[in-house]
XYZ file of N, CA and C in Angstrom:
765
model
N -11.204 6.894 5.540
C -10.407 5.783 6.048
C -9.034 5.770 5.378
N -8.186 5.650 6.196
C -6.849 5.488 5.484
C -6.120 4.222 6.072
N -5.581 3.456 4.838
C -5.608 2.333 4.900
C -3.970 1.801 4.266
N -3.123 1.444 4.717
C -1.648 1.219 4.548
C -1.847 -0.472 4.125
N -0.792 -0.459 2.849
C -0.411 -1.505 2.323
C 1.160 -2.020 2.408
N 1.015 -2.790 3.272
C 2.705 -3.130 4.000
C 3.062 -4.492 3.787
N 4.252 -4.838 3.413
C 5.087 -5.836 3.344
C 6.274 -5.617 3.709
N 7.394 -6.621 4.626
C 8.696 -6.086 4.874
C 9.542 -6.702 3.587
N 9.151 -7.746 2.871
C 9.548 -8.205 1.542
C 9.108 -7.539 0.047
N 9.863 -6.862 -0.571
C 9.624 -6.615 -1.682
C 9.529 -7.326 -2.778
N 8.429 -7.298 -4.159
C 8.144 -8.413 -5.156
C 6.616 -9.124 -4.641
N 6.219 -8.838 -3.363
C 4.723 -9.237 -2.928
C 3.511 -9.550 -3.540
N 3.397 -8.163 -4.405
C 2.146 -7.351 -4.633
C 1.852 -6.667 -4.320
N 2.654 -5.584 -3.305
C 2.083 -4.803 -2.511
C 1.792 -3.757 -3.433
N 2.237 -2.963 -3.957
C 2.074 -1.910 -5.049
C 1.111 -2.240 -5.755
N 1.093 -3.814 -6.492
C -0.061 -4.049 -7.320
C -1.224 -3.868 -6.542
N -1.327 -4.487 -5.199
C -2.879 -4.066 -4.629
C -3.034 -2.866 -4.279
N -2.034 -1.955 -3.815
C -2.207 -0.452 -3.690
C -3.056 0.184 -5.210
N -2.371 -0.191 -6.099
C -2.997 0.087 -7.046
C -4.422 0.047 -7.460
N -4.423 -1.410 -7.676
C -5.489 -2.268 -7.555
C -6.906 -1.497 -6.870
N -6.526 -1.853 -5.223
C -7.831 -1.088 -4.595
C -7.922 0.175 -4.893
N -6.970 0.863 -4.886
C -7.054 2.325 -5.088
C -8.101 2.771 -6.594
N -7.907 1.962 -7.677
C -8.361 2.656 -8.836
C -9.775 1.245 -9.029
N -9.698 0.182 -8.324
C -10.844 -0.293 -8.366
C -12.326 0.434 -7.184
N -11.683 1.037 -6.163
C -12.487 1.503 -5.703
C -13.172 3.613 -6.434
N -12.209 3.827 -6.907
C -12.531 5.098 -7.395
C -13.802 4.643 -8.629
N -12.977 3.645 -9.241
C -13.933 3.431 -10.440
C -15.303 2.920 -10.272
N -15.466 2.756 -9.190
C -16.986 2.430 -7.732
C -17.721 3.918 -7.510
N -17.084 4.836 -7.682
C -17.334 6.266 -7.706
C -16.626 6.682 -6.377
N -15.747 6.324 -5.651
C -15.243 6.554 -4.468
C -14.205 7.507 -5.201
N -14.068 8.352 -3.936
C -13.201 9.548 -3.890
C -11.844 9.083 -3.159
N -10.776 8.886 -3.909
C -9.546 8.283 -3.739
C -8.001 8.616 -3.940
N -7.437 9.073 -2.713
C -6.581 9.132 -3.182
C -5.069 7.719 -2.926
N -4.125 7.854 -3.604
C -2.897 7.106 -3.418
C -1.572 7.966 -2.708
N -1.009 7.638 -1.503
C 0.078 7.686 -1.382
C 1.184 7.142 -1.543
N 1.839 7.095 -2.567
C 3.326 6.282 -2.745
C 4.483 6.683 -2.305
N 4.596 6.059 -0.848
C 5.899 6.125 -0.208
C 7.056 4.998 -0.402
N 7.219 4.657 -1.562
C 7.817 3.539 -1.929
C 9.442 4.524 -2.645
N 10.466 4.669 -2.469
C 11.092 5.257 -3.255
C 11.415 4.684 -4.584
N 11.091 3.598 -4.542
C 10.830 3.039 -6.278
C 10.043 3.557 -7.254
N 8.517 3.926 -6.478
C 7.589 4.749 -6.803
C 7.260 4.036 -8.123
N 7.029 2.808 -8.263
C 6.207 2.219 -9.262
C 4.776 2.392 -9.433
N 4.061 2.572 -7.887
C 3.205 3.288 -8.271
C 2.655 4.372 -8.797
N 3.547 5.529 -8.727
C 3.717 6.397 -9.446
C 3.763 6.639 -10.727
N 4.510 5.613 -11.429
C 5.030 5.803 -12.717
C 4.151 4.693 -13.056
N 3.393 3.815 -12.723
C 1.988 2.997 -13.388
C 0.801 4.218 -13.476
N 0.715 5.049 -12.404
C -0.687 5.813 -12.931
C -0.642 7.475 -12.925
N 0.805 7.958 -13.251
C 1.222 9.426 -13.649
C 1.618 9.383 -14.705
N 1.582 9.529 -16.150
C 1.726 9.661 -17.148
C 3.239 10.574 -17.467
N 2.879 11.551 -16.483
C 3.544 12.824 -16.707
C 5.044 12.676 -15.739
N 5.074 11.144 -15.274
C 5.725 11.178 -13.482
C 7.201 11.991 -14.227
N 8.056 11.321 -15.266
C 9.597 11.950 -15.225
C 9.352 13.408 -15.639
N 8.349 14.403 -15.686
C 8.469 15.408 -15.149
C 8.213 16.237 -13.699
N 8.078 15.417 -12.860
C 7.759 15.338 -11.868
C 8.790 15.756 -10.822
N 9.227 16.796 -9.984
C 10.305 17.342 -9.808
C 10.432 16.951 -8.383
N 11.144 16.764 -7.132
C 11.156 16.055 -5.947
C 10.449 16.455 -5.361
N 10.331 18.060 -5.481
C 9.148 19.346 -4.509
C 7.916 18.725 -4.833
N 7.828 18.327 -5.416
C 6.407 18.112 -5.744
C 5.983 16.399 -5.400
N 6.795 15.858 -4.539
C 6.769 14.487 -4.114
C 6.627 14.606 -2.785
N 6.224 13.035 -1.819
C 6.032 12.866 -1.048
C 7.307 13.468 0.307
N 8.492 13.688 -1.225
C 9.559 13.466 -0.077
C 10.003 14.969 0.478
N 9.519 15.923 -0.231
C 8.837 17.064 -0.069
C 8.148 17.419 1.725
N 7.609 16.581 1.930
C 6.825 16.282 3.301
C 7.457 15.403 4.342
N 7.629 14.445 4.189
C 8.580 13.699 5.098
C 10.130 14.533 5.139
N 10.767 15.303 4.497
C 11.786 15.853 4.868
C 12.062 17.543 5.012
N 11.089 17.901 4.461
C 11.258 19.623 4.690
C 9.908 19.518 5.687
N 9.021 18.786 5.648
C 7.529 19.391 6.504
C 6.761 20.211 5.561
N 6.397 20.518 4.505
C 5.632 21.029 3.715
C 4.245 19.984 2.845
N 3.912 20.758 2.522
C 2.390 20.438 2.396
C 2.607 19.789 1.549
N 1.344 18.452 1.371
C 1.507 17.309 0.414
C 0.986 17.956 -1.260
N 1.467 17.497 -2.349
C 1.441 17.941 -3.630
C 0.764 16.868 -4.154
N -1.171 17.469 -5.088
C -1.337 15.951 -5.205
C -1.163 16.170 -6.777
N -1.374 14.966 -7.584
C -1.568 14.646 -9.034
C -2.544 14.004 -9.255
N -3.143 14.502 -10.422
C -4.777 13.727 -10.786
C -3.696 12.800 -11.549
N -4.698 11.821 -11.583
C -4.736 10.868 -12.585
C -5.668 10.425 -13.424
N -5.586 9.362 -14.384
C -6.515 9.113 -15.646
C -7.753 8.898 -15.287
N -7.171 8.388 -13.932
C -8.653 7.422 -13.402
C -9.701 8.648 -13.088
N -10.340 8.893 -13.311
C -11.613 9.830 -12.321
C -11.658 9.264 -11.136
N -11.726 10.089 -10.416
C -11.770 9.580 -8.853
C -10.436 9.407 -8.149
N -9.619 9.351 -8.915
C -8.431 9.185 -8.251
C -7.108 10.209 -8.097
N -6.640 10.735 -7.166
C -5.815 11.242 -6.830
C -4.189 10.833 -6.355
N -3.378 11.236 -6.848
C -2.036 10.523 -6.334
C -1.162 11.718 -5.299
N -0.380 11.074 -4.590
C 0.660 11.444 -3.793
C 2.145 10.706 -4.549
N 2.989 11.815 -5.113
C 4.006 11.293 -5.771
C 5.190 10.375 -5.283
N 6.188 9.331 -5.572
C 7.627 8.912 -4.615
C 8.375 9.634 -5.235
N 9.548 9.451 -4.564
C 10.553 9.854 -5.756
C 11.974 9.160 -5.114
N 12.935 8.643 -5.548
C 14.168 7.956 -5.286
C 14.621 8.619 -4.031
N 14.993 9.785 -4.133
C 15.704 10.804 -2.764
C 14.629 9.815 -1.075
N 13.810 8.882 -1.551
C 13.359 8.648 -0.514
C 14.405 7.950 0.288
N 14.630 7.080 -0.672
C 15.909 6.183 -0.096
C 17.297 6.540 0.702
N 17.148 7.294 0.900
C 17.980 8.154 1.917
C 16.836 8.856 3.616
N 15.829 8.744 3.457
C 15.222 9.124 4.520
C 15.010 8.550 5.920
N 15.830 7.387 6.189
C 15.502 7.039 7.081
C 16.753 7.491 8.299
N 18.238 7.667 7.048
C 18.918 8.255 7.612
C 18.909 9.521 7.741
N 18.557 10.375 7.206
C 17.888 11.888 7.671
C 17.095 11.786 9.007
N 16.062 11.129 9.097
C 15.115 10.972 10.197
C 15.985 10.251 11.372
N 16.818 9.872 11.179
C 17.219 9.270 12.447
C 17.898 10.079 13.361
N 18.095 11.435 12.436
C 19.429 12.314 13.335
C 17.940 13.570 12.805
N 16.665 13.433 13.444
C 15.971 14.926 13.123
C 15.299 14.207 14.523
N 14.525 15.688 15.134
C 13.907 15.400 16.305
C 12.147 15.741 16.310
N 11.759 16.175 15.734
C 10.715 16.849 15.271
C 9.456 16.125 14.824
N 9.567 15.314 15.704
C 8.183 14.563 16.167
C 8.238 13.294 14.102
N 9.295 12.519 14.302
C 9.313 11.921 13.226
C 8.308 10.958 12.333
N 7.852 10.451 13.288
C 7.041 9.667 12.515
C 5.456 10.019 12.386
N 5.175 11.237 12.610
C 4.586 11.976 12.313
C 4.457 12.918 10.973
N 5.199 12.925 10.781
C 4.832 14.138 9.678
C 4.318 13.717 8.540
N 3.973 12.463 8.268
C 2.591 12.099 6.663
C 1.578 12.472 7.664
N 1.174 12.207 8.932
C 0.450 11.976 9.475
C -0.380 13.639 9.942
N -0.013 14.427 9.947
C 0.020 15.799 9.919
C -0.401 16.312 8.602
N 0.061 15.689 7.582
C -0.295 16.769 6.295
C -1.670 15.805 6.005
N -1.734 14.234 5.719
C -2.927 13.724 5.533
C -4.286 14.207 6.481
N -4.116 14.731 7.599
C -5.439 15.185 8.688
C -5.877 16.216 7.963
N -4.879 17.060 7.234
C -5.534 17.966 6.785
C -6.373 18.312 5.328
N -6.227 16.995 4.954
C -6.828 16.581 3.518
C -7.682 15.060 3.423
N -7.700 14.268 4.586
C -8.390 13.459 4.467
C -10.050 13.224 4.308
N -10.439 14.830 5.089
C -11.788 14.181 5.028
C -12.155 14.955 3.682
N -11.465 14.689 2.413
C -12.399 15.283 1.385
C -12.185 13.791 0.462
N -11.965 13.123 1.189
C -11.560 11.488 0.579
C -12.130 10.226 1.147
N -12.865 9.439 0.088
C -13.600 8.133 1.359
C -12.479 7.237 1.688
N -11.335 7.228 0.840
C -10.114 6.055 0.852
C -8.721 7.365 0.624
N -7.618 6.997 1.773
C -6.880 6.796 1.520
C -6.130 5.632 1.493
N -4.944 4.877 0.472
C -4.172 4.086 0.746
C -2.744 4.811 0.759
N -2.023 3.808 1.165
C -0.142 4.420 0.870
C 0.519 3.009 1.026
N 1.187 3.110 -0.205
C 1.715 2.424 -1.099
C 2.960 2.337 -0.095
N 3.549 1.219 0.894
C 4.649 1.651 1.604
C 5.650 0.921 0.889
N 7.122 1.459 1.746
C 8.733 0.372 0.934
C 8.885 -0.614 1.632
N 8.994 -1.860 0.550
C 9.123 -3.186 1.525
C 10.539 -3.077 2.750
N 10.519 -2.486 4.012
C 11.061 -2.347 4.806
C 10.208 -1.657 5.767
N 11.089 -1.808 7.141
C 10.415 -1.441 8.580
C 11.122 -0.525 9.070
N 11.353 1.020 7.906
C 12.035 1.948 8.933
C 11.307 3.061 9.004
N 11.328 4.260 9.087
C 10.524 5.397 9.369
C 9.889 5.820 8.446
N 9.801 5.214 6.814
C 8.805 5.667 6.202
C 7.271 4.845 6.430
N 8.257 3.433 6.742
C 6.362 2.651 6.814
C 6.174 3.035 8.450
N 7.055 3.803 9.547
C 6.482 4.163 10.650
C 5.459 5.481 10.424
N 6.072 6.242 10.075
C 5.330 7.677 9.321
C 3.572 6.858 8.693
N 3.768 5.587 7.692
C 2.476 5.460 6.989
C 1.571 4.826 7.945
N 1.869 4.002 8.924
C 1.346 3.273 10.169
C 0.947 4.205 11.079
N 1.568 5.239 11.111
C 1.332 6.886 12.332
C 0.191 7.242 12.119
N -0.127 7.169 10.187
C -0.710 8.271 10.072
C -2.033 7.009 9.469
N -2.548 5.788 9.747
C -3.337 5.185 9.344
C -4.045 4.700 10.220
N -5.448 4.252 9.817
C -6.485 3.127 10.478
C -6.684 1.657 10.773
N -6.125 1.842 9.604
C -5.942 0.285 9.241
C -4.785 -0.577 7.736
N -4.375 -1.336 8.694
C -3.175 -2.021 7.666
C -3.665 -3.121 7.032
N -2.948 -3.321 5.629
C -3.414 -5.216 5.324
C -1.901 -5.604 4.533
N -1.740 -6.071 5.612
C 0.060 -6.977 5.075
C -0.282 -7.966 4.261
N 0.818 -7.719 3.014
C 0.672 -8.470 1.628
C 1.945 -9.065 1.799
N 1.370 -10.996 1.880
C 2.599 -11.884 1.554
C 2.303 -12.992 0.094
N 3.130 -12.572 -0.540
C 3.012 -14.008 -1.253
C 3.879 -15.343 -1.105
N 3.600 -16.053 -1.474
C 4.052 -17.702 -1.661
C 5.778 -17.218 -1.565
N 6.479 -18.337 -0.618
C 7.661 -18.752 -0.415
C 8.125 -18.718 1.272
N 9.260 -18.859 1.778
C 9.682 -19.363 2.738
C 9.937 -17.667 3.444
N 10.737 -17.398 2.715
C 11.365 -16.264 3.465
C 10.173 -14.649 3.520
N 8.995 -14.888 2.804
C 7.720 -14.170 2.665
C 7.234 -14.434 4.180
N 6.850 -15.827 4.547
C 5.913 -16.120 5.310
C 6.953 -15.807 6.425
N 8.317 -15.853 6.770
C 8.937 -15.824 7.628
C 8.763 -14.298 8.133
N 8.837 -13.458 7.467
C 8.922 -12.241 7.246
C 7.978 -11.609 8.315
N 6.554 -11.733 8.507
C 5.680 -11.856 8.590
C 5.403 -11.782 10.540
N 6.422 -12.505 10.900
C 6.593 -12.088 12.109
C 7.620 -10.501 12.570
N 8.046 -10.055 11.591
C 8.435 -9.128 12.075
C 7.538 -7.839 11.659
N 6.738 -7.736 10.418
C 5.892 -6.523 9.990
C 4.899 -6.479 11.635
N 4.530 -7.500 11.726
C 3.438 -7.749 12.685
C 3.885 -7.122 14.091
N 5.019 -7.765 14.458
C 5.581 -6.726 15.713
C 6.089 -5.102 15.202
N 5.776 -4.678 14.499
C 6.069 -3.631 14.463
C 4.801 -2.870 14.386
N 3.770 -3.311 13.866
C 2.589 -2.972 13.777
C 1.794 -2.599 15.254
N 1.943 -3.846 16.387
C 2.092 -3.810 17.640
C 2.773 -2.412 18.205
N 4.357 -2.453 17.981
C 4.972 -1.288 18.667
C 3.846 0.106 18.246
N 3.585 0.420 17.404
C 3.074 1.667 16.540
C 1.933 1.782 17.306
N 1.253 0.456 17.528
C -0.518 0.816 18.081
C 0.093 1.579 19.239
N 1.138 0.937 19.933
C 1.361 0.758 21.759
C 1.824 2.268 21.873
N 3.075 2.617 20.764
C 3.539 3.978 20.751
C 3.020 5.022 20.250
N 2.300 4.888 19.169
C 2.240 6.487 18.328
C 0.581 6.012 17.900
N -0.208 5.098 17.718
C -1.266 4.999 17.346
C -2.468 3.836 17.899
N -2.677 4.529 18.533
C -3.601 3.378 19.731
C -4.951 2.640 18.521
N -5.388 3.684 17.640
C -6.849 3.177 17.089
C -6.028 2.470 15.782
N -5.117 1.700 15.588
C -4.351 1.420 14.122
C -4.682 -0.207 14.753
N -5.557 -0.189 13.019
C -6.201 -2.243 13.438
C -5.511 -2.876 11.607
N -5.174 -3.943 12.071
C -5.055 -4.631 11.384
C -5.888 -5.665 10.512
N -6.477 -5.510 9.560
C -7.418 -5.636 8.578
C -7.203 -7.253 8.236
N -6.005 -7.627 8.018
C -5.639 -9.165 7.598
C -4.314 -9.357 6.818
N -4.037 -10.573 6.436
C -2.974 -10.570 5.630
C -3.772 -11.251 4.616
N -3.492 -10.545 3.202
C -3.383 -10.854 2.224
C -2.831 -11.493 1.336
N -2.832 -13.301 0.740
C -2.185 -13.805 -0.032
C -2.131 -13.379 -1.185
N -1.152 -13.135 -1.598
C -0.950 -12.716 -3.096
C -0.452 -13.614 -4.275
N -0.818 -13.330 -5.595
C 0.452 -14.128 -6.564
C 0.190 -15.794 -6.338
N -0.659 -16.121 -6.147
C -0.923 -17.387 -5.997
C -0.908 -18.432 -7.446
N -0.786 -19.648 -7.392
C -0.714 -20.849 -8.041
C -0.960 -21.725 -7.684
N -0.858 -22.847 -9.014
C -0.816 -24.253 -8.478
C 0.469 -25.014 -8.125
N 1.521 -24.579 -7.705
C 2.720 -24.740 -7.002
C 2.770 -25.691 -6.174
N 3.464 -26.018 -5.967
C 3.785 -26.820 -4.392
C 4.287 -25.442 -3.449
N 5.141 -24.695 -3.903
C 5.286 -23.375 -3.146
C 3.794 -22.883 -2.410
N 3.414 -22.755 -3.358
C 1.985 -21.867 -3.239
C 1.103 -22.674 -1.880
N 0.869 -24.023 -2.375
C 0.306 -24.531 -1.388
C 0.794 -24.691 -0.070
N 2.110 -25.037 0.071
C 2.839 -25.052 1.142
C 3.078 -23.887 2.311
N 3.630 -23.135 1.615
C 3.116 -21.380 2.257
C 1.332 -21.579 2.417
N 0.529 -21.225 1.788
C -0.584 -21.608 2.401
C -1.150 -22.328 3.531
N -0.677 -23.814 3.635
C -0.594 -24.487 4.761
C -0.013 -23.193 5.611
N 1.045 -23.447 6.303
C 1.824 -22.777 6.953
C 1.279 -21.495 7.572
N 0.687 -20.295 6.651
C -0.419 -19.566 6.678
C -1.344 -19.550 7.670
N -2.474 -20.811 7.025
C -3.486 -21.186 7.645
C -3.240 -21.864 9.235
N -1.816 -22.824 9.332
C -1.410 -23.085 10.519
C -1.526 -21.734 11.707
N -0.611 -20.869 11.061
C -0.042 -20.392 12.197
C -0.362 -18.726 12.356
N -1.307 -18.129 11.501
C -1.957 -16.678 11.533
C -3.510 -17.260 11.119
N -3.817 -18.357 11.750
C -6.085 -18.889 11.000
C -7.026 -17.226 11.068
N -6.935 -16.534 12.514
C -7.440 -15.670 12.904
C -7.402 -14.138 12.115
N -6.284 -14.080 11.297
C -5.855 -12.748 10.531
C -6.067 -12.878 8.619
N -5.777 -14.327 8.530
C -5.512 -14.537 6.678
C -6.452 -14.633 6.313
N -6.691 -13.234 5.180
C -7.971 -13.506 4.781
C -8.171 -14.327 3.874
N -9.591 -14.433 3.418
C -10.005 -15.847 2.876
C -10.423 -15.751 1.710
N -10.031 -14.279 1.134
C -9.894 -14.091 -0.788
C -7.870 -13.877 -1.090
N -7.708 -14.537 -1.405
C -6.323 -14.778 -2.425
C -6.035 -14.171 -3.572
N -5.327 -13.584 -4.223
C -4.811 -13.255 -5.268
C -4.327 -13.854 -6.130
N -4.903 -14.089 -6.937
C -3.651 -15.303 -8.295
C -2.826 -14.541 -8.635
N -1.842 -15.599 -9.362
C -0.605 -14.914 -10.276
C -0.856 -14.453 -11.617
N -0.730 -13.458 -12.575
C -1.850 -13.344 -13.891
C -0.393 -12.087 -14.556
N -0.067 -12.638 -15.348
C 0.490 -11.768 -16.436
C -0.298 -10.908 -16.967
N -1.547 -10.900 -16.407
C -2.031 -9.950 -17.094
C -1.960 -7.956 -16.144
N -1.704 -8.649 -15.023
C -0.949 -7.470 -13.956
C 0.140 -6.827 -14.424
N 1.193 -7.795 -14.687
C 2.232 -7.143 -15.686
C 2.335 -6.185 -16.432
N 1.191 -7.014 -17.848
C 1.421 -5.904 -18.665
C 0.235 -4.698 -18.867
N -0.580 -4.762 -18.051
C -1.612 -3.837 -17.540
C -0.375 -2.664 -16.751
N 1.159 -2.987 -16.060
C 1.280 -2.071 -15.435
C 2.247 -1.576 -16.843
N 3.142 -2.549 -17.407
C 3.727 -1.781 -18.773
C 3.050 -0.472 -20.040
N 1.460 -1.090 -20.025
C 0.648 0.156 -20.375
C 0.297 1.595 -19.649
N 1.028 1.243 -18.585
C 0.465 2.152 -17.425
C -0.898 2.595 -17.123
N -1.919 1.009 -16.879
C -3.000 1.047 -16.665
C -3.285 0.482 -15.331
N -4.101 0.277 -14.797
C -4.529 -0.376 -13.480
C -5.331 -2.056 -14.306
N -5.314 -2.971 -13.830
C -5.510 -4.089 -13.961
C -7.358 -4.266 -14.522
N -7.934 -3.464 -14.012
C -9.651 -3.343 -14.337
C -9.215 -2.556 -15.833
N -8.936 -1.422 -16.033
C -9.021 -0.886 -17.197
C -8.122 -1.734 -18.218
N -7.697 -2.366 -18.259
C -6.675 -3.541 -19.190
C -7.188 -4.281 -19.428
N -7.423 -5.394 -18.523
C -8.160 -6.392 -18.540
C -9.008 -6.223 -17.635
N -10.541 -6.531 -17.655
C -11.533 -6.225 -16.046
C -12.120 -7.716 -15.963
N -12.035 -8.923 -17.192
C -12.068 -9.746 -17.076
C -10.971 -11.058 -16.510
N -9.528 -10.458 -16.276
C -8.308 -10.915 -15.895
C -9.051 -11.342 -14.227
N -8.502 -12.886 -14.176
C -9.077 -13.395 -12.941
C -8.062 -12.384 -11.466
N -6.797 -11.772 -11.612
C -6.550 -10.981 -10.476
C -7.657 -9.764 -10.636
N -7.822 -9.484 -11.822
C -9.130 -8.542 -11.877
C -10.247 -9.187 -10.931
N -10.752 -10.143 -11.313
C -12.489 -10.432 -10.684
C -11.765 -10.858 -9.071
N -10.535 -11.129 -8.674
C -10.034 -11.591 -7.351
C -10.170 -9.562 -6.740
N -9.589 -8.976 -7.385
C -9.669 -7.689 -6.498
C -10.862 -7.316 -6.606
N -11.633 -7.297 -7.396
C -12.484 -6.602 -7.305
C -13.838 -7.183 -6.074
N -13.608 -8.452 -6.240
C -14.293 -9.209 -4.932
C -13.886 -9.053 -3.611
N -12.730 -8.167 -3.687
C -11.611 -8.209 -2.364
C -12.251 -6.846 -1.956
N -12.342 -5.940 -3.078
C -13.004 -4.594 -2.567
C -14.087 -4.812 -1.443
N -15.180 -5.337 -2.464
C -16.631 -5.403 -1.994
C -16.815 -6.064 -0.598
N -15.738 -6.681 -0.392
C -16.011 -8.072 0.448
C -15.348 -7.075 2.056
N -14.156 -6.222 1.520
C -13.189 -5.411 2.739
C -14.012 -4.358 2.717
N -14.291 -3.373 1.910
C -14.969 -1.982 1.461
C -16.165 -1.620 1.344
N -16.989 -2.876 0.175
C -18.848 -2.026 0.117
C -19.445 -2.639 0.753
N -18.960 -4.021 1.644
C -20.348 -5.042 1.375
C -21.111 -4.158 2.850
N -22.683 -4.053 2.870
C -23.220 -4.325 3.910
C -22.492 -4.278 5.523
N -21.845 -5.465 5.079
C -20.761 -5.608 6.719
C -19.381 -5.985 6.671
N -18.976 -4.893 6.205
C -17.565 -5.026 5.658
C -16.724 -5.532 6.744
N -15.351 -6.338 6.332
C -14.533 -6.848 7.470
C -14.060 -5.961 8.333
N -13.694 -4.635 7.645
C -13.142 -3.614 8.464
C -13.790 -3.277 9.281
C-alpha cells in the first residue's frame, strides 16, 4: 500500500506523521519504506544520520528529473527504508512544466518497481499543489490530508481536496482518500474552533483520532529519533500509535 501524506500548508505535521507512521509501523515488524519529496527534506535529516553526505544522485530528485532509478537508505529503524529530498527539489516544478514525458508519472514508475517488497509505502509530500505532490498522488492508493488548528489551515483544505479529485479523474482512478487528520491539537480556543468548523463542514472524512501538540515531537526530531524511540510514552506517541492500529492493523481497518 502506498499511502501519501499531504497538506497544501506547511508547519501541519505532515512530516511528523510521515515519520511517525512510517517508523511506528516498521517497529510493528512491517516492511517500510519513506519517501521524502519535501525539498526541505526534514524527513530526511530526522532519520539519515549520514543525510549531509548525501549527494543529489542519490536523492529523490535523481528520479523526478533525470528518470533514473530510486536510491534507497537504511535507516536506524529496522524495518525501515528511506527515499532521500534534497533542496534542488525546489526548482522542479519549473523543470516539469516545460518537460513532456509523461510528468506526473515518473515516482510512479520507479515505486511499481519496488513496491511489492514493502507492506507500506508513505511519501512525505511539500506543503504545495504542484507536480511533486501530483507525481506522489500518481503514484499512490491512498491519501490522508494533515490540517492543524487555525483559519487559514482549515481554509486550505478546500483546495488539497480538489486536487485530489482532479488526479483520481486524470491520472489515477483507484486513489481514495483515507481522511483528514487533525494535528497539533490543544486546549485553545483556536484548537476548538477549527475543530467545530471541521466537524461542521468535512463530518464524513475527519477522522476521529487527533493528534496533540507535545514538545516532546520536537525534541525527539532534534535527536534525530522518531517520537516512539524518544519518548513511546509521549501522549503524540500513544495518539499515533492508536492511529496506526486503528488505519493499519486493526481487524477492519478504515482503509
Amino acid at each position: 500500500m502506498i499511502v501519501s501524506i499531504a497538506s497544501q500548508k506547511g508547519g501541519t505535521g505532515k512530516t511528523t506523521t510521515s515519520i511517525a507512521l512510517s517508523a511506528g509501523l516498521a517497529r510493528k515488524g512491517k516492511k517500510v519504506l519513506l519517501v521524502d519529496l519535501d525539498s526541505q527534506a526534514n524527513s530526511s535529516k530526522v532519520l539519515l544520520p549520514h543525510y549531509k553526505d548525501i549527494k543529489k544522485d542519490q536523492t529523490v530528485y535523481n528520479t523526478i528529473i533525470k528518470r533514473l532509478p530510486l536510491t534507497l537508505h537504511k535507516t536506524p529503524i529496522p524495518n525501515l527504508d528511506m527515499i532521500a529530498a534534497h533542496i534542488l527539489l525546489s526548482s522542479t516544478d519549473v523543470e516539469l512544466t516545460v518537460a513532456k514525458d509523461h510528468r506526473e508519472a515518473r515516482l510512479k514508475r520507479e515505486l511499481d518497481t519496488i513496491k511489492s517488497d514493502y507492506d507500506f509505502i508513505f511519501i512525505d509530500c511539500p506543503p504545495a499543489l504542484g507536480w511533486l505532490t501530483l507525481n506522489a498522488l500518481t503514484a499512490s492508493d491512498k491519501v490522508i490530508v494533515v490540517v492543524s488548528p487555525g483559519y487559514f489551515e482549515v481554509e486550505a483544505i478546500d483546495q488539497i481536496a480538489e486536487t485530489i479529485r482532479e488526479t483520481k479523474t486524470d491520472y489515477n482512478p483507484q486513489l481514495e482518500l483515507i481522511g483528514l487528520l487533525f494535528t497539533m491539537t490543544d486546549q485553545t480556543i483556536n484548537t476548538s474552533t477549527s475543530l467545530s468548523i471541521l466537524k461542521q463542514m468535512y463530518p464524513s472524512i475527519l477522522l476521529p483520532r487527533h493528534i496533540p501538540r507535545n514538545t516532546d515531537i520536537r525534541d525527539a526530531h532534534y535527536n534525530h529519533q522518531d517520537i516512539f524511540s524518544f519518548n513511546p510514552k509521549a501522549y503524540a506517541a500513544i495518539a499515533y500509535e492508536k492511529l496506526i492500529d486503528e488505519l493499519f492493523l486493526s481487524q477492519t481497518p478504515q482503509v
